[in-house]
Structures are given as C-alpha cells and as structure tokens.
Coordinates of N, CA, C and O in Angstrom, one line a residue:
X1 N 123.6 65.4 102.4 CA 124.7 64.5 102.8 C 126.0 65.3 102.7 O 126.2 66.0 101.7
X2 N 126.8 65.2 103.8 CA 127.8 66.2 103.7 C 129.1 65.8 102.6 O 128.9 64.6 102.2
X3 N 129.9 66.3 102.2 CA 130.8 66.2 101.0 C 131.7 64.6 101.6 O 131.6 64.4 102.8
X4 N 132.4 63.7 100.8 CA 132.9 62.7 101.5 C 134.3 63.3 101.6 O 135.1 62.7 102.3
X5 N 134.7 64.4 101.0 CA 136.5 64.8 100.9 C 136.0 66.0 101.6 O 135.0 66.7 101.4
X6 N 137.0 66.1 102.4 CA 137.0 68.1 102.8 C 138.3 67.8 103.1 O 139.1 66.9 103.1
X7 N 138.3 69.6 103.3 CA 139.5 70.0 103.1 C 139.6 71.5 103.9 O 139.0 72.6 103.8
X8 N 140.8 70.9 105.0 CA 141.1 71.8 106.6 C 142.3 72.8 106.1 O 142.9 72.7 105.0
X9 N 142.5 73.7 107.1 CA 143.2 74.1 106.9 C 144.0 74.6 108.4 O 143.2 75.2 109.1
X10 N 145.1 74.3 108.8 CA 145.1 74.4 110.9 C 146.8 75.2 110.4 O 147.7 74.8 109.6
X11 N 146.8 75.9 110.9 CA 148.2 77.0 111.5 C 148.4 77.3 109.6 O 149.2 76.5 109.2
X12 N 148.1 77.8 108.7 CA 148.5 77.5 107.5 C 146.9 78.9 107.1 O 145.7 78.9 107.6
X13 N 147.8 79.9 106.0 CA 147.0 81.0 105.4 C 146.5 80.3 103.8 O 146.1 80.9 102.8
X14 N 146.8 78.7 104.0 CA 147.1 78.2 102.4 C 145.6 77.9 101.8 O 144.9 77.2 102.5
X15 N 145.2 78.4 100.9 CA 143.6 77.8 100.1 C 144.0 76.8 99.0 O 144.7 76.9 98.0
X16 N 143.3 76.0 99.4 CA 143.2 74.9 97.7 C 142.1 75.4 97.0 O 141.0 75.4 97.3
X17 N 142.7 75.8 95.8 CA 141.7 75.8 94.7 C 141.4 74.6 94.0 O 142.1 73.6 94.1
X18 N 140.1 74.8 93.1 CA 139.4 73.7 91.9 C 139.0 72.9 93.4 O 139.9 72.0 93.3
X19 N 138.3 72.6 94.6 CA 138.3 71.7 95.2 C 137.5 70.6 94.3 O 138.0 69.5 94.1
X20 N 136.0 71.0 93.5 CA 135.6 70.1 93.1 C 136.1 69.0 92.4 O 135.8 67.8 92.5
X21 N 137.1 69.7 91.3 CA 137.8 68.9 90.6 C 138.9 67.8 91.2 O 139.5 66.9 90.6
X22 N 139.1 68.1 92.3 CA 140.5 67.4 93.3 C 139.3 66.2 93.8 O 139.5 65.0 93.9
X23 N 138.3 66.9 94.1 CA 137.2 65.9 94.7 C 137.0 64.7 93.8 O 137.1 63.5 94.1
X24 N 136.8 65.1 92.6 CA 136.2 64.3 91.6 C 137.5 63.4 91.3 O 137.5 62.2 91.3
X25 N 138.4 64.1 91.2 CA 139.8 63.2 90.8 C 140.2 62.2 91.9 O 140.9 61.3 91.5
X26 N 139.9 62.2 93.5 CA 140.3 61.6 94.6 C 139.6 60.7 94.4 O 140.2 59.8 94.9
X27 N 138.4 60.3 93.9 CA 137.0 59.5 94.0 C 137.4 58.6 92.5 O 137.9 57.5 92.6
X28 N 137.3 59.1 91.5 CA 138.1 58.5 90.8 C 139.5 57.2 90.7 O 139.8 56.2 90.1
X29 N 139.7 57.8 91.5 CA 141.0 57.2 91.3 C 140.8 56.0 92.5 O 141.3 55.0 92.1
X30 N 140.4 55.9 93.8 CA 139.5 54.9 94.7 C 138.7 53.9 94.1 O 138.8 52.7 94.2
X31 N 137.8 54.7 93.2 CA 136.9 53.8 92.3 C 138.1 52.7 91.6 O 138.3 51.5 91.8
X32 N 138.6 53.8 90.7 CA 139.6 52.7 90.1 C 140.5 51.3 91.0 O 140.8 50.2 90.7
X33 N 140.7 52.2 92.3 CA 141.6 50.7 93.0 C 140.9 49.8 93.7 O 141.3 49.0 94.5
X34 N 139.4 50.1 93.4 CA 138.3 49.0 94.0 C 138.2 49.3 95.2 O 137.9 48.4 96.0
X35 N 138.5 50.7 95.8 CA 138.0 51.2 97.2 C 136.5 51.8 97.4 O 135.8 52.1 96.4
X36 N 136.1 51.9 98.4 CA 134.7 52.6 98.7 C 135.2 54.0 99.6 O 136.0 54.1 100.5
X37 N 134.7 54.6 99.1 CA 135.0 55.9 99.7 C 134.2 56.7 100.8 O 133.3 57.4 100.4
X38 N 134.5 56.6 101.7 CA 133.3 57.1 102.9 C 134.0 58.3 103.3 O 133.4 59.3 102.8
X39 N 135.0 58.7 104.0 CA 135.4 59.6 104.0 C 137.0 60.4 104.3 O 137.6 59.9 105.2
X40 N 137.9 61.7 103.6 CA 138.5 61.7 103.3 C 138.8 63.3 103.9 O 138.7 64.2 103.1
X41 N 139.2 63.7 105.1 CA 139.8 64.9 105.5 C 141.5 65.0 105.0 O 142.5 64.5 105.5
X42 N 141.5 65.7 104.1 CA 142.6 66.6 104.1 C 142.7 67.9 104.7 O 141.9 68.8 104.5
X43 N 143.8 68.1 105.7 CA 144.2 68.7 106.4 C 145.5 69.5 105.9 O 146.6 69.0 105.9
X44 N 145.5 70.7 105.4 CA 147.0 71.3 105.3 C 147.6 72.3 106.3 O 146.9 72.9 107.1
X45 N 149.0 72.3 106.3 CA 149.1 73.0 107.4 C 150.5 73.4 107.6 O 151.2 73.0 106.6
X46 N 151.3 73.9 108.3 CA 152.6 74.1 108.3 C 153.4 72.8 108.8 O 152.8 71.8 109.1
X47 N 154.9 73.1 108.9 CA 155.9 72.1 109.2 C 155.6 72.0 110.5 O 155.2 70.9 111.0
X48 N 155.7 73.5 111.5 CA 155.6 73.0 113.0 C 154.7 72.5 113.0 O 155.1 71.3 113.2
X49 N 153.0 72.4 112.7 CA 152.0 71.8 113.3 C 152.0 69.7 113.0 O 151.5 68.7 113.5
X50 N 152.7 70.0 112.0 CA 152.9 68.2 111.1 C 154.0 67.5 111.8 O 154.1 66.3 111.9
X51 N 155.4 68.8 112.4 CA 156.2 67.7 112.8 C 155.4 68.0 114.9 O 156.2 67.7 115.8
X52 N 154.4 68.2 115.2 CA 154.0 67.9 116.3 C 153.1 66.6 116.1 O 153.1 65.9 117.1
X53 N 152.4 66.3 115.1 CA 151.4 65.2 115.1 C 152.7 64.0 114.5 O 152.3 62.9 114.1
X54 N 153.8 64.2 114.4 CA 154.8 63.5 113.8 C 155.5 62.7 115.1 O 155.8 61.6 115.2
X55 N 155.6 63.8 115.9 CA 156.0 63.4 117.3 C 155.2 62.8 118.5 O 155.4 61.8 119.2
X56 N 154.4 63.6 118.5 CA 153.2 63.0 119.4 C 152.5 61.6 119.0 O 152.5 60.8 119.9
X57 N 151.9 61.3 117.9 CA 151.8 60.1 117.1 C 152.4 58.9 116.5 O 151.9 57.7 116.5
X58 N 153.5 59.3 116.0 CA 154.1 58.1 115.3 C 156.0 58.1 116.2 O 157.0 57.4 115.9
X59 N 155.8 59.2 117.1 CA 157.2 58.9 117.7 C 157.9 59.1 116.9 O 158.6 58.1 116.9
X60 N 158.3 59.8 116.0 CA 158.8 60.7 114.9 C 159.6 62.1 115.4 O 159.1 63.0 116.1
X61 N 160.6 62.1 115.1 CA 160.9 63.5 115.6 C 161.5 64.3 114.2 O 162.5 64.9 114.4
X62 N 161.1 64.3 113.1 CA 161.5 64.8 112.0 C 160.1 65.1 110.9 O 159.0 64.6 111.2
X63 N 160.4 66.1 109.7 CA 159.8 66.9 109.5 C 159.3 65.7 108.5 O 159.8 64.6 108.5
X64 N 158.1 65.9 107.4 CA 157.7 65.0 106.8 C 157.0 65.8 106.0 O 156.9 66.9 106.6
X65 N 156.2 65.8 104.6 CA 155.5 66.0 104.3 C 154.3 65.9 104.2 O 153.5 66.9 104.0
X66 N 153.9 64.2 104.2 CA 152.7 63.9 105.0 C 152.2 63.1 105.5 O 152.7 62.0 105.1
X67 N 151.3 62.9 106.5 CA 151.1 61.5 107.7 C 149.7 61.3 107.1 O 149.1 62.4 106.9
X68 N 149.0 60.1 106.8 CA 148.2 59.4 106.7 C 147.9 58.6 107.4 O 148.4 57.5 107.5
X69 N 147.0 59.1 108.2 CA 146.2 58.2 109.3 C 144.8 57.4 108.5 O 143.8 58.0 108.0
X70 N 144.9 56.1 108.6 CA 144.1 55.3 108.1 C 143.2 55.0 109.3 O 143.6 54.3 110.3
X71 N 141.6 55.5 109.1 CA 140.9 55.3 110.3 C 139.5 54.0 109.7 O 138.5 53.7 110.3
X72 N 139.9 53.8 109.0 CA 139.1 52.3 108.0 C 139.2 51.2 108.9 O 140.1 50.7 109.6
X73 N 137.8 51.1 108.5 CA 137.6 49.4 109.7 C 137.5 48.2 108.6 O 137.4 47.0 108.9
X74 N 137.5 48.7 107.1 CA 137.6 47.5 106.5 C 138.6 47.9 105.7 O 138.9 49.0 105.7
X75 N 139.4 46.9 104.5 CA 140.3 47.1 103.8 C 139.7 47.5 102.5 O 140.5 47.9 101.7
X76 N 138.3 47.5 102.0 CA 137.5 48.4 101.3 C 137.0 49.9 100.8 O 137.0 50.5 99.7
X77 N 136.5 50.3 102.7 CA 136.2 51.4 102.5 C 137.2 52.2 103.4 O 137.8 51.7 104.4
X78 N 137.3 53.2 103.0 CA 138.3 54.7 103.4 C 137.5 55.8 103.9 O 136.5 56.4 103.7
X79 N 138.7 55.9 105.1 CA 138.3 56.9 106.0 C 139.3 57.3 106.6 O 140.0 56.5 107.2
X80 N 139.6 58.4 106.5 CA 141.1 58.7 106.5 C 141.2 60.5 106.9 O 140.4 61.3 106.5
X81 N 142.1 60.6 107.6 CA 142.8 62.4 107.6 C 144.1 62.0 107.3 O 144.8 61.1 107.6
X82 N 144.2 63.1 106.5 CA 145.5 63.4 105.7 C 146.0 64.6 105.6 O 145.7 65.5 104.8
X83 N 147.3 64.6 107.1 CA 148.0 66.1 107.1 C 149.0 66.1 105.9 O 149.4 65.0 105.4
X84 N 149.3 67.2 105.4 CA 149.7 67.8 104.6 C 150.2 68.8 104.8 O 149.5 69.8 104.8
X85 N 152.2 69.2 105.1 CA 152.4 70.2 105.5 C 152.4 70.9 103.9 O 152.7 70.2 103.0
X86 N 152.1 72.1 103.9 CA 152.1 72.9 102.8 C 153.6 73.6 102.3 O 153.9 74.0 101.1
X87 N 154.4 73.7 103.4 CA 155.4 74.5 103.4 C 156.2 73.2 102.7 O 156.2 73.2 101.5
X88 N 156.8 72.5 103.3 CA 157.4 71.5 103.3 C 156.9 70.9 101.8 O 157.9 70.7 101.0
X89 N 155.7 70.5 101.2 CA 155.8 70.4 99.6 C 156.2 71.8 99.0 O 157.0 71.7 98.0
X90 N 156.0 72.8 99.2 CA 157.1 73.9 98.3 C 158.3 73.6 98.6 O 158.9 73.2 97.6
X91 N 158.8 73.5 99.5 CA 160.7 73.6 99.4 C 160.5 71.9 98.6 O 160.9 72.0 97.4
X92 N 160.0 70.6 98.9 CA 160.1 70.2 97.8 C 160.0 70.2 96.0 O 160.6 69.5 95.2
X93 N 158.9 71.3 96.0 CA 159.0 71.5 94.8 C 160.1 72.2 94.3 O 160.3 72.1 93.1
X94 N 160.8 72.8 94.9 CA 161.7 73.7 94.9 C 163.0 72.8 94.5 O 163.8 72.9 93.5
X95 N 163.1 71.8 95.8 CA 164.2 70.6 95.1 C 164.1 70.2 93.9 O 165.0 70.3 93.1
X96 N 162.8 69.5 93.7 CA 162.5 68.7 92.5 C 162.5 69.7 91.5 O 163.1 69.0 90.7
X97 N 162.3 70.6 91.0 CA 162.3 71.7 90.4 C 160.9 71.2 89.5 O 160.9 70.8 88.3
X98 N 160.0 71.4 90.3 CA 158.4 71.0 89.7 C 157.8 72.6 90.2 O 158.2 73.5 90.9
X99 N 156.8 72.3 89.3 CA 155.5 73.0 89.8 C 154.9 72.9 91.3 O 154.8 71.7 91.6
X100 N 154.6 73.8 92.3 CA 154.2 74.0 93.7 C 153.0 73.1 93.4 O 153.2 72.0 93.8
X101 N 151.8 73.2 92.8 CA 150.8 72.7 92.5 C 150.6 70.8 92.0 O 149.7 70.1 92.4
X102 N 151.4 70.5 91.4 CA 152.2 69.7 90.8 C 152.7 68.7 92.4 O 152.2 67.6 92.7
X103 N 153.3 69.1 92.9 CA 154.1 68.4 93.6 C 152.9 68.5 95.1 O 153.0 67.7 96.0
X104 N 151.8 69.6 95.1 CA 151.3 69.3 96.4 C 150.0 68.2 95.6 O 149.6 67.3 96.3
X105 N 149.6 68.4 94.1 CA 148.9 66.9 93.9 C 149.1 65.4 94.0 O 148.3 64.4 94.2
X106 N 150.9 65.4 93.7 CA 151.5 64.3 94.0 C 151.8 63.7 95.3 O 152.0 62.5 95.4
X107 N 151.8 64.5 96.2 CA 151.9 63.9 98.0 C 150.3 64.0 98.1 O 150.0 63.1 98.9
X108 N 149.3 64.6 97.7 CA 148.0 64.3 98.3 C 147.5 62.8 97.4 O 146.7 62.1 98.0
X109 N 148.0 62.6 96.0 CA 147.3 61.1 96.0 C 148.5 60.0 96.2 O 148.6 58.9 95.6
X110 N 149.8 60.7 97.5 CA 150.8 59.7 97.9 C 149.5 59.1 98.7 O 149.1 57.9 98.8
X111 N 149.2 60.0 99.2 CA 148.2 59.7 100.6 C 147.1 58.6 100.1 O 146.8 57.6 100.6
X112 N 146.8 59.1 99.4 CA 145.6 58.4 98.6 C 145.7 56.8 98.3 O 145.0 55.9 98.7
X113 N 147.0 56.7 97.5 CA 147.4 55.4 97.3 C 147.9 54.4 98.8 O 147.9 53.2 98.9
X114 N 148.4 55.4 99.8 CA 148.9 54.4 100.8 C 147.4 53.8 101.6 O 147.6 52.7 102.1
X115 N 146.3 54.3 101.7 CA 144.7 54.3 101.7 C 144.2 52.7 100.8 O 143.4 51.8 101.2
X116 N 144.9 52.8 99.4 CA 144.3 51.5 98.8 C 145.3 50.2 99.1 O 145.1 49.1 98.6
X117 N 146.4 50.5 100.0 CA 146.7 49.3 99.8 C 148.4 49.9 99.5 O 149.2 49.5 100.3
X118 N 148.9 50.5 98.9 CA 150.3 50.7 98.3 C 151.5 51.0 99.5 O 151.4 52.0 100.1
X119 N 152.4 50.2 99.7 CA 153.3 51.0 100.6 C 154.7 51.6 99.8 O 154.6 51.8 98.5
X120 N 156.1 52.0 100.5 CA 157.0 52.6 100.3 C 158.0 52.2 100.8 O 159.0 53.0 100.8
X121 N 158.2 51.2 101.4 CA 159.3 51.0 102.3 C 160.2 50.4 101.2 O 161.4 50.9 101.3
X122 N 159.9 49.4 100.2 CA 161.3 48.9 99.5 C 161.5 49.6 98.1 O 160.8 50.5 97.7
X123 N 162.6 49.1 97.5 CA 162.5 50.2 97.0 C 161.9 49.4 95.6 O 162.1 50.0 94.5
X124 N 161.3 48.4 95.6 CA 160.4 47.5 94.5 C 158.8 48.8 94.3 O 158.2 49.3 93.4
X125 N 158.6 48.9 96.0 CA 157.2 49.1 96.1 C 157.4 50.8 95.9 O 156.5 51.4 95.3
X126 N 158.5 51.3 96.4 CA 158.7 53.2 96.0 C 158.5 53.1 94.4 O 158.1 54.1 93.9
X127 N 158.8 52.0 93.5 CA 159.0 52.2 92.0 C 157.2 52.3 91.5 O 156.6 52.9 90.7
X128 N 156.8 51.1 92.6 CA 155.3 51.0 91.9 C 154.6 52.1 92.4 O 154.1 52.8 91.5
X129 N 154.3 52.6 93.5 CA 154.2 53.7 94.1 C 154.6 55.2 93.2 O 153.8 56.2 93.2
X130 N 155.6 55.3 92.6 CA 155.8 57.0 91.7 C 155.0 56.1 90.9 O 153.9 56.1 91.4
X131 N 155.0 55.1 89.7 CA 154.3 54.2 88.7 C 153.1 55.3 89.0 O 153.1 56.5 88.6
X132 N 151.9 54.9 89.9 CA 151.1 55.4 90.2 C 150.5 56.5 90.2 O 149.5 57.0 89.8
X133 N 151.9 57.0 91.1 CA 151.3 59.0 91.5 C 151.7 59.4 89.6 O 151.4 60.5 89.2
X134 N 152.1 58.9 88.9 CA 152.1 59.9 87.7 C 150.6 59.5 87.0 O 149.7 60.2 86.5
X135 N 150.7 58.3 87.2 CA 149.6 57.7 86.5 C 148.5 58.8 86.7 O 148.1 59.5 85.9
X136 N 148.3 58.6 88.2 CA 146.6 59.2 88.5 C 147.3 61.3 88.3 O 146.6 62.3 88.3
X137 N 148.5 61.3 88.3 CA 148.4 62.7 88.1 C 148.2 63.0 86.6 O 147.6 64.0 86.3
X138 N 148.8 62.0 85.6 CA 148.6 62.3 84.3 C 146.9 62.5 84.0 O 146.4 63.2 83.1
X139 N 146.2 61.7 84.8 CA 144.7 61.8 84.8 C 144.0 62.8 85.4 O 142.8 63.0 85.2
X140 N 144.6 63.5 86.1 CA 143.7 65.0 86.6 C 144.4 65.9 85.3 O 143.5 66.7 85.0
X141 N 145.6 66.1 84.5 CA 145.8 67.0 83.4 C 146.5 68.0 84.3 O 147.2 67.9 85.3
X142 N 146.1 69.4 83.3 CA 146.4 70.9 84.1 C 145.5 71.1 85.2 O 144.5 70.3 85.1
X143 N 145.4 72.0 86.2 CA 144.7 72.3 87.2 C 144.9 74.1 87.2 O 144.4 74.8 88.0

C-alpha cells in the first residue's frame, strides 16, 4: 500500500528530513481532529513556482507561503496537496526570528488544520488557529 503522506519536491534543491516522523505526527494530529486520512501530497518548492499556482488557480497575484487544495469528497476524509514555497518560509523565519525548521513545521500543519475544518479569515479564528499550530507543534518536540 503506498505511503498516505508523500512529499514532492518541483523547482526547489530543498529535502525534508525525519519524513517518518513528520508522517507520524501529520496522522496524529488528523486522528486527533476526527479526520480519516487517505491522502496527503506535500509539495515544496520555490516562490516563482507557488506564486504561478497562486495565479493560475485562486486568481492571486501575490506571493504566499502556502496553498492548500482540499480534494476531499467528504468533510471526514482528507485528500489534499499542499504547496509549500520553501523559500518564502525562510525569509519568514527570518522575520519571526524562529527556527527555519520550526516555522516550515508550522505552515505545514497550517495546511493540515485548514484540512480539518479550521479557517483564518477573522481574527477570532487566526487566534484559534496559532492555539493549534503550537499545540500540535509542542507535540512533535525537537526534530
């Protein structure tokens, strides 16, 4: 049976390491919000290739860090690609003055959470939303 998370890599020299452990922690944390998890492409990649699926897709003409395309036919199970410009979480980490690793786990279970259900638009739901990303980040530890 093939892996239910993988992980792409398109215009971008970038490797994720520990994949198992990012696996285990992605599945985890689904379990926990009462999703089923079928399947989960993460995609990383540069600014140009993210702000083209930015434009071409969502009619976006600005740079982003990451687009979550939710391809789920039920509000249960997940199936999903999730670009990920890589460059674009460094210069954020750089803002935030975090850890590169750190801040690319925190946009990958942004993605995760907008998948169970979480949005971002007010700023009630951006509060429960970071709530979250620390939560499930305090639960993977060091990496």
């Amino acid at each position: 049976m093939p892996a239910k998370i993988n992980f792409f890599a398109e215009e971008t020299d970038f490797k994720l390491k520990n994949k198992k452990l990012l696996r285990t922690w992605v599945e985890q944390t689904l379990l926990a919000e009462k999703r089923i998890l079928k399947e989960i492409n993460f995609i990383f990649c540069n600014d140009a290739y993210l702000l083209k699926i930015n434009q071409e897709y969502l009619q976006h003409d600005t740079y982003t860090d990451i687009i979550t395309f939710d391809n789920s036919e039920t509000t249960e199970e997940i199936v999903s690609d999730i670009f990920i410009s890589v460059e674009r979480a460094a210069e954020n980490a750089l803002s935030f003055q975090t850890p590169f690793l750190q801040e690319l786990h925190r946009v990958m279970i942004h993605g995760v959470l907008h998948l169970a259900g979480y949005k971002d638009k007010s700023a009630k739901d951006v509060k429960t939303m970071r709530s979250k990303e620390n939560f499930y980040l305090s639960s993977l530890g060091p990496v």
